[in-house]
C-alpha positions as a printed Julia matrix, in Angstrom:
350×3 Matrix{Float64}:
   0.0    0.0    0.0
   0.99   3.67  -0.29
   3.0    5.17   2.58
   1.49   7.8    4.88
   3.66  10.44   3.17
   2.35   9.35  -0.23
  -1.27   9.28   0.95
  -1.04  12.78   2.41
   0.72  14.13  -0.68
  -1.99  12.69  -2.95
  -4.83  13.95  -0.75
  -3.26  17.4   -0.63
  -2.75  17.52  -4.41
  -6.36  16.48  -5.02
  -7.82  18.98  -2.53
  -9.11  16.37  -0.06
  -9.81  17.17   3.58
  -9.58  13.75   5.31
  -8.04  10.31   4.86
  -9.63   7.09   6.18
  -7.67   3.86   6.6
  -9.81   0.82   7.47
  -9.05  -2.88   7.44
 -10.64  -4.67   4.48
 -11.09  -1.49   2.43
  -8.83   0.53   0.12
  -7.52   3.85   1.51
 -10.19   6.52   1.07
 -10.25  10.31   1.22
 -12.98  12.89   1.57
 -13.19  15.43  -1.24
 -15.97  18.03  -1.35
 -17.65  16.13   1.47
 -17.74  12.76  -0.33
 -15.58   9.68   0.27
 -13.56   8.36  -2.69
 -11.04   5.53  -3.09
  -7.4    6.64  -3.18
  -5.88   3.3   -4.18
  -6.97  -0.14  -5.29
  -4.97  -1.99  -2.62
  -7.09  -3.43   0.18
  -5.71  -2.76   3.65
  -4.84  -5.9    5.58
  -4.7   -6.18   9.39
  -0.9   -6.1    9.17
  -1.1   -2.87   7.14
  -3.36  -1.29   9.75
  -1.16  -2.27  12.7
   1.94  -1.01  10.89
   0.34   2.35  10.07
  -0.97   2.73  13.62
   2.47   2.06  15.08
   4.04   4.57  12.65
   1.48   7.29  13.4
   1.68   6.73  17.16
   5.31   7.82  16.91
   6.75   5.92  19.87
   6.14   2.88  22.03
   4.59   4.89  24.89
   1.88   6.34  22.63
   1.33   3.0   20.91
   0.86   1.32  24.28
  -1.71   4.01  25.16
  -3.57   3.09  21.97
  -3.36  -0.61  22.86
  -4.63   0.02  26.39
  -7.42   2.53  25.66
  -8.47   1.76  22.09
  -7.93   5.3   20.75
  -5.21   7.9   20.35
  -5.17  11.54  19.21
  -2.09  13.2   17.75
  -0.91  15.83  15.3
   2.1   15.64  13.01
   3.45  16.89   9.68
   3.62  14.59   6.65
   4.46  15.62   3.08
   4.88  19.17   4.38
   1.26  19.25   5.56
   0.26  19.3    9.22
  -2.32  16.65  10.02
  -4.66  15.89  12.9
  -4.66  12.15  13.59
  -7.18   9.94  15.34
  -6.38   6.24  15.63
  -9.05   3.92  17.01
  -9.64   0.2   17.25
 -12.57  -1.53  15.59
 -13.01  -5.29  15.81
  -9.56  -5.44  17.38
  -7.76  -3.76  14.44
  -6.67  -0.09  14.26
  -8.43   2.35  11.92
  -7.23   5.88  11.16
  -9.03   9.16  10.51
  -6.53  11.78   9.41
  -7.5   15.43   8.85
  -5.33  17.6    6.59
  -4.89  21.09   8.0
  -4.05  24.13   5.93
  -0.36  24.73   5.32
  -0.65  28.22   6.77
  -3.17  29.95   8.98
  -5.45  31.84   6.57
  -6.26  35.52   6.83
  -9.56  35.89   8.65
 -10.8   38.24   5.92
 -10.41  35.54   3.25
 -12.65  32.84   4.7
 -16.02  34.12   3.52
 -17.17  34.97   7.03
 -19.81  37.62   7.79
 -18.14  41.08   7.72
 -18.55  41.68  11.46
 -16.78  38.45  12.5
 -13.19  39.73  12.1
 -14.06  42.58  14.46
 -14.51  40.09  17.31
 -10.77  40.34  17.96
 -11.38  43.86  19.33
 -13.38  42.49  22.27
 -11.57  42.74  25.59
 -13.54  40.1   27.5
 -16.41  37.66  27.24
 -17.13  34.37  25.46
 -17.14  33.86  21.69
 -18.35  30.47  20.42
 -17.68  28.92  17.02
 -20.0   25.97  16.52
 -20.95  23.4   13.91
 -20.57  19.77  13.01
 -17.21  18.03  12.66
 -15.41  19.21   9.53
 -17.24  22.53   9.25
 -14.08  24.64   9.56
 -14.35  25.67  13.22
 -10.63  25.16  13.92
  -9.63  27.17  10.85
 -11.87  30.09  11.79
 -10.58  30.17  15.36
  -6.96  29.93  14.22
  -7.51  32.83  11.82
  -9.07  34.97  14.56
  -6.26  34.25  17.02
  -3.6   34.86  14.4
  -5.21  38.21  13.64
  -4.84  39.09  17.32
  -1.24  37.85  17.14
  -0.43  40.35  14.38
  -2.32  43.36  15.75
  -2.21  43.3   19.56
   0.35  42.89  22.31
  -1.29  40.18  24.36
  -0.74  36.76  25.94
  -2.64  33.96  24.21
  -3.04  30.53  25.82
  -4.66  27.67  23.9
  -5.94  24.34  25.22
  -6.25  21.84  22.39
  -6.7   18.09  21.85
  -4.46  17.82  19.9
  -2.61  21.03  18.97
  -3.55  21.65  15.35
  -2.32  24.93  13.86
   1.08  26.1   15.09
   1.21  29.86  15.62
   4.33  31.9   14.95
   4.38  34.58  17.67
   4.47  38.11  16.3
   3.27  40.82  18.69
   1.79  38.27  21.08
   3.26  35.77  23.5
   1.61  32.42  22.73
   1.46  29.19  24.74
  -0.2   26.15  23.14
  -1.05  23.37  25.6
  -2.1   19.9   24.51
  -4.56  17.91  26.6
  -3.01  14.59  27.58
   0.55  15.85  27.17
   0.79  19.3   28.76
  -2.29  19.07  31.0
  -4.58  16.24  32.08
  -7.89  17.71  30.9
  -9.53  20.82  29.47
 -10.98  21.66  32.88
  -7.66  21.32  34.74
  -5.75  23.19  32.05
  -8.29  25.99  32.02
  -8.17  26.42  35.79
  -4.38  26.64  35.58
  -4.62  29.11  32.7
  -6.27  31.65  34.99
  -2.95  31.81  36.9
  -0.91  32.3   33.72
  -1.78  35.98  33.11
  -3.58  35.44  29.78
  -5.5   38.03  27.79
  -7.0   35.54  25.33
  -7.87  31.89  25.95
  -8.79  29.29  23.33
 -10.61  26.17  24.53
 -10.58  23.48  21.86
 -13.87  22.02  23.06
 -16.26  23.05  25.84
 -17.37  19.52  26.51
 -18.24  19.3   30.21
 -19.59  21.19  33.2
 -16.22  22.01  34.77
 -14.84  23.44  31.54
 -17.93  25.56  30.84
 -18.09  26.81  34.43
 -14.42  27.81  34.42
 -14.78  29.45  30.98
 -17.6   31.61  32.32
 -15.46  32.52  35.34
 -12.57  33.44  33.01
 -14.86  35.71  30.99
 -16.24  37.3   34.16
 -12.71  38.09  35.37
 -11.78  40.04  32.25
 -10.51  37.44  29.75
 -11.56  36.94  26.14
 -12.46  33.26  25.75
 -12.9   31.49  22.41
 -14.47  28.03  22.43
 -16.19  25.44  20.26
 -19.34  23.34  20.53
 -20.83  20.73  18.2
 -24.17  22.5   17.9
 -26.18  23.68  14.92
 -27.36  27.12  16.02
 -26.83  29.85  18.6
 -29.96  28.84  20.51
 -28.82  25.19  20.62
 -25.42  26.33  21.9
 -26.95  28.21  24.82
 -29.2   25.29  25.72
 -26.26  22.85  25.53
 -24.16  24.96  27.91
 -26.99  25.38  30.38
 -28.19  21.79  30.33
 -24.87  20.3   31.49
 -25.68  21.81  34.9
 -28.22  20.4   37.38
 -31.65  22.01  37.35
 -31.08  23.95  40.57
 -27.98  25.65  39.08
 -29.36  26.52  35.65
 -30.93  29.86  36.61
 -27.57  31.1   37.9
 -25.74  29.84  34.81
 -28.23  31.56  32.52
 -27.61  34.8   34.41
 -23.83  34.44  34.13
 -24.02  33.41  30.48
 -26.25  36.37  29.65
 -23.57  38.7   30.97
 -20.53  37.01  29.4
 -21.59  35.64  25.99
 -20.63  38.05  23.21
 -21.24  36.19  19.95
 -21.97  32.77  18.44
 -20.85  31.83  14.93
 -22.32  28.6   13.51
 -20.77  27.13  10.37
 -21.68  24.68   7.61
 -19.7   23.79   4.49
 -22.12  23.45   1.56
 -21.36  21.72  -1.77
 -21.15  24.27  -4.59
 -22.8   23.94  -7.99
 -19.53  23.49  -9.83
 -17.49  21.52  -7.31
 -15.86  22.42  -4.05
 -17.64  23.72  -0.96
 -18.59  27.14   0.35
 -19.0   28.4    3.91
 -22.47  29.3    5.19
 -22.78  30.96   8.61
 -25.3   31.9   11.22
 -23.92  34.81  13.22
 -25.48  35.98  16.47
 -24.24  39.17  18.1
 -25.53  39.22  21.66
 -27.73  42.28  22.19
 -29.53  43.45  25.31
 -32.7   41.8   24.02
 -30.92  38.46  23.55
 -29.34  38.78  27.01
 -32.86  39.07  28.43
 -33.94  35.96  26.47
 -30.97  33.99  27.84
 -31.75  35.05  31.42
 -35.44  34.19  31.06
 -34.77  30.87  29.33
 -36.58  32.01  26.18
 -34.1   30.46  23.78
 -36.79  29.6   21.16
 -37.14  33.37  20.59
 -33.44  33.77  19.83
 -33.73  32.45  16.25
 -36.09  35.29  15.34
 -33.84  37.83  17.06
 -30.88  36.61  14.98
 -32.92  36.72  11.76
 -33.82  40.37  12.38
 -30.31  41.5   13.34
 -28.93  42.33   9.89
 -28.67  45.98  10.89
 -25.83  45.13  13.29
 -24.24  42.44  11.12
 -26.06  39.31  12.29
 -27.72  36.72  10.08
 -29.52  33.4   10.32
 -28.29  30.25   8.6
 -31.29  30.27   6.29
 -30.58  33.89   5.26
 -27.0   32.88   4.44
 -28.26  29.95   2.34
 -30.68  32.18   0.43
 -27.83  34.56  -0.43
 -25.75  31.67  -1.74
 -28.64  30.49  -3.96
 -29.27  34.0   -5.31
 -25.58  34.42  -6.12
 -25.61  31.17  -8.09
 -23.11  29.5   -5.76
 -25.33  26.61  -4.58
 -28.54  25.06  -5.85
 -31.91  25.67  -4.26
 -32.23  21.94  -3.53
 -28.91  21.98  -1.69
 -30.02  24.99   0.36
 -33.24  23.19   1.31
 -31.2   20.14   2.37
 -29.06  22.21   4.76
 -31.77  24.64   5.92
 -33.33  24.95   9.36
 -36.62  26.07   7.76
 -37.07  24.55   4.3
 -40.22  26.6    3.66
 -38.24  29.83   4.13
 -35.8   28.72   1.44
 -38.59  27.71  -0.94
 -40.25  31.13  -0.59
 -37.15  33.33  -0.66
 -34.46  31.59  -2.74
 -35.78  32.76  -6.1
C-alpha cells in the first residue's frame, strides 16, 4: 500500500480534507464532502497495525492506543500538518486523518460575515464557534487568534486536543497546551490558565460542566475566551451549555451566560454547484434583548432575534443559504437540504 507520506501528498494535491484507513477497504479520502477511493490496494490487518504504530510515533503512545483503544495526535507529513485519530474496531486499528491548511489563513479571506473579524477587538467575554465536525471551526478560530497575534500585544493561551495549527508569535506571547501531554484535561488546564496571566484563551472544546463553568469565570474576570461546541445554532449552543448543569444551578448559569456571551458563529460547508464547498454561517451578536432571552430561558425566541439582526451584522443560517442560492453558488435543492426552515428557502431563494 501507499506510505502515509504518499497518501497525504496525494490527498493534498487532489484537494481532499480527510483520509480514512480501514481494514478490508482501500484507503479513502474525503473530497468536497464525499468519500472516494485513493488506491486499489485493500488494507490488511498487518497494514493497519503497521500504520498505527508509525502514526503513534513511539512505544509509549502506541501502548496508550493498545490500552485505551484510541489515540489523538498531530504531526506533519508531506509538508502538511495533520490531525490524527487512531481507534480500534473489531480489534484492528483504523485511522481518521485530517489535513490542515499549510498556513493559517487571513480571517478576511474565509467568507465569514463582515462583522466576525471585528470580534478580535473584544476585551472580555465568550465567543463560540459551533458546527458539526469538519465545518471549519478550527480554521476560523486559528484565523481569529492569528489576527490578534499580528495586531495586539497580548498573551494567548490555547488548550487543544491535539494542537492543530502552530502559531508563529508576532506581537503576542503564545502558549499552546495539549490535553493529555501538557495538561490532564480541558478543565484542569483551564483552571491553571487563569494563573498564567492570559489576555486571550482558546478552549478546543467546551465539553463538560467544569470546563464551561471555568470558561464563564474566566470571561467574568476580564478574559476573552474562544471556544467550540458541536451545535447547529446559537440557541442550541446556549441550551447545551446550560443543560450540562443540574436544574437547581441553571438559573444562575443563565444569568452568568447572559452577561458574558458576546457572539456565536455557527458554520456549515455546503457543496457548490460546480465543485468544491462554500462556507455558510449563522452569526449571532448578543444584544440586550438576547441577554434578556438567555436570562429568562426564552431560547426559542433567539432564532427570530438573529434573523432580524442584519442591521448590526447578524444573520440566520437560512438567510446565508438564500444569499448563496441568489448568487448562483449553490442550488436551491442543496439549500433546502441544509436549511433549518425549508419553507423559508422555498419562498425566498428565487
